[in-house]
Amino acid sequence: MKKQAVYFVSLGCPKNRVDTEVMLGLSAREGFPIARAPEDADAIVVNHCGFIGEAKEESVDTILE
């Protein structure tokens, strides 16, 4: 069975970026192709911070985009 391509978006603090890089590595290790653009992905993972109002707003805007 073909694994679905995944695209990752990291929003917020540097900790989110590190967490996203870990998820990228784990996904690649498990054989999931990493998409270079959202339109090439079967699934999109948005890693964001939900504690700060501005971060929540940015996350919602990105998801709607």
XYZ file of N, CA and C in Angstrom:
195
model
N 0.834 -1.184 0.000
C 0.000 0.000 0.000
C 0.884 1.254 0.000
N 0.593 2.161 -0.903
C 1.360 3.401 -1.025
C 1.072 4.320 0.159
N 2.133 4.854 0.749
C 1.973 5.788 1.872
C 1.662 7.177 1.332
N 0.866 7.898 2.080
C 0.415 9.235 1.686
C 1.507 10.275 1.929
N 1.637 11.232 1.012
C 2.606 12.318 1.162
C 2.098 13.312 2.195
N 3.029 13.794 3.027
C 2.685 14.702 4.118
C 3.439 16.021 3.942
N 2.745 17.108 4.216
C 3.351 18.445 4.208
C 3.226 19.004 5.612
N 4.291 19.591 6.126
C 4.293 20.151 7.472
C 4.409 21.669 7.432
N 3.630 22.318 8.302
C 3.696 23.765 8.489
C 3.989 23.994 9.969
N 5.013 24.772 10.248
C 5.368 25.077 11.632
C 5.121 26.555 11.897
N 4.293 26.837 12.893
C 3.982 28.216 13.266
C 4.356 28.429 14.731
N 4.756 29.633 15.051
C 5.006 29.945 16.451
C 6.478 29.936 16.806
N 6.754 29.483 18.010
C 8.082 29.599 18.621
C 9.073 28.584 18.042
N 10.363 28.775 18.366
C 11.387 27.835 17.903
C 11.144 26.397 18.387
N 10.512 26.218 19.532
C 10.197 24.867 20.023
C 9.291 24.152 19.028
N 8.337 24.880 18.451
C 7.468 24.275 17.442
C 8.283 23.831 16.234
N 9.270 24.613 15.860
C 10.108 24.251 14.707
C 10.858 22.951 14.991
N 11.400 22.842 16.192
C 12.120 21.619 16.569
C 11.160 20.432 16.556
N 9.981 20.605 17.135
C 8.989 19.526 17.144
C 8.619 19.111 15.719
N 8.471 20.093 14.826
C 8.139 19.800 13.430
C 9.268 19.027 12.762
N 10.512 19.402 13.050
C 11.647 18.682 12.473
C 11.679 17.235 12.958
N 11.317 17.005 14.213
C 11.242 15.640 14.742
C 10.158 14.862 13.981
N 8.988 15.496 13.806
C 7.900 14.827 13.081
C 8.300 14.528 11.636
N 9.029 15.449 11.005
C 9.513 15.211 9.646
C 10.409 13.971 9.604
N 11.336 13.894 10.548
C 12.248 12.756 10.600
C 11.532 11.444 10.844
N 10.592 11.445 11.780
C 9.838 10.222 12.080
C 8.988 9.795 10.891
N 8.369 10.760 10.232
C 7.538 10.446 9.064
C 8.379 9.846 7.946
N 9.529 10.463 7.685
C 10.416 9.954 6.638
C 10.923 8.561 6.998
N 11.270 8.351 8.262
C 11.761 7.042 8.710
C 10.716 5.949 8.513
N 9.447 6.319 8.657
C 8.360 5.349 8.491
C 7.920 5.200 7.037
N 8.599 5.923 6.146
C 8.339 5.752 4.725
C 7.304 6.684 4.120
N 6.888 7.700 4.878
C 5.939 8.665 4.323
C 6.692 9.693 3.491
N 6.301 9.874 2.236
C 6.942 10.908 1.426
C 6.642 12.292 2.012
N 7.641 13.164 1.993
C 7.468 14.531 2.475
C 7.238 15.425 1.261
N 6.069 16.046 1.227
C 5.721 16.929 0.109
C 6.453 18.256 0.256
N 6.866 18.816 -0.849
C 7.558 20.117 -0.838
C 6.594 21.290 -0.923
N 5.366 21.006 -1.295
C 4.347 22.054 -1.410
C 3.011 21.476 -0.951
N 2.154 22.320 -0.365
C 0.870 21.824 0.135
C 0.025 21.131 -0.932
N 0.074 21.650 -2.145
C -0.751 21.071 -3.211
C -0.281 19.680 -3.631
N 0.934 19.301 -3.226
C 1.467 17.977 -3.546
C 1.192 16.955 -2.433
N 0.564 17.388 -1.352
C 0.378 16.536 -0.178
C -0.998 15.891 -0.144
N -1.034 14.726 0.459
C -2.299 14.067 0.746
C -2.815 14.492 2.122
N -1.890 14.908 2.988
C -2.235 15.376 4.332
C -1.321 16.535 4.697
N -1.868 17.488 5.436
C -1.091 18.638 5.902
C -1.162 18.668 7.423
N 0.005 18.772 8.055
C 0.094 18.874 9.506
C 0.484 20.312 9.838
N -0.367 20.991 10.613
C -0.075 22.355 11.063
C 0.280 22.270 12.540
N 1.539 22.511 12.851
C 2.016 22.498 14.225
C 2.013 23.946 14.711
N 1.209 24.222 15.737
C 1.051 25.603 16.174
C 0.937 25.699 17.681
N 1.022 26.916 18.149
C 0.863 27.221 19.561
C -0.559 27.743 19.775
N -1.234 27.186 20.754
C -2.609 27.605 21.012
C -2.752 28.422 22.279
N -1.639 28.868 22.839
C -1.694 29.575 24.113
C -1.790 31.091 23.965
N -1.265 31.622 22.901
C -1.226 33.071 22.696
C -2.264 33.433 21.639
N -3.051 34.469 21.918
C -4.127 34.882 21.017
C -3.673 35.094 19.587
N -2.563 35.798 19.398
C -2.059 36.057 18.043
C -1.671 34.756 17.348
N -1.123 33.815 18.105
C -0.736 32.530 17.525
C -1.961 31.745 17.085
N -3.012 31.793 17.882
C -4.255 31.116 17.498
C -4.798 31.703 16.206
N -4.776 33.021 16.123
C -5.284 33.703 14.925
C -4.466 33.318 13.688
N -3.138 33.295 13.839
C -2.263 32.918 12.730
C -2.572 31.485 12.288
N -2.780 30.601 13.245
C -3.068 29.200 12.937
C -4.362 29.053 12.152
N -5.409 29.722 12.598
C -6.691 29.655 11.913
C -6.563 30.209 10.500
N -5.875 31.330 10.354
C -5.684 31.922 9.029
C -4.937 30.964 8.100
N -3.912 30.307 8.619
C -3.131 29.364 7.815
C -3.959 28.166 7.396
N -4.754 27.636 8.323
C -5.589 26.486 7.992
C -6.629 26.855 6.935
N -7.236 28.026 7.068
C -8.233 28.450 6.093
C -7.628 28.713 4.715
N -6.374 29.146 4.714
C -5.676 29.405 3.454
C -5.512 28.111 2.695
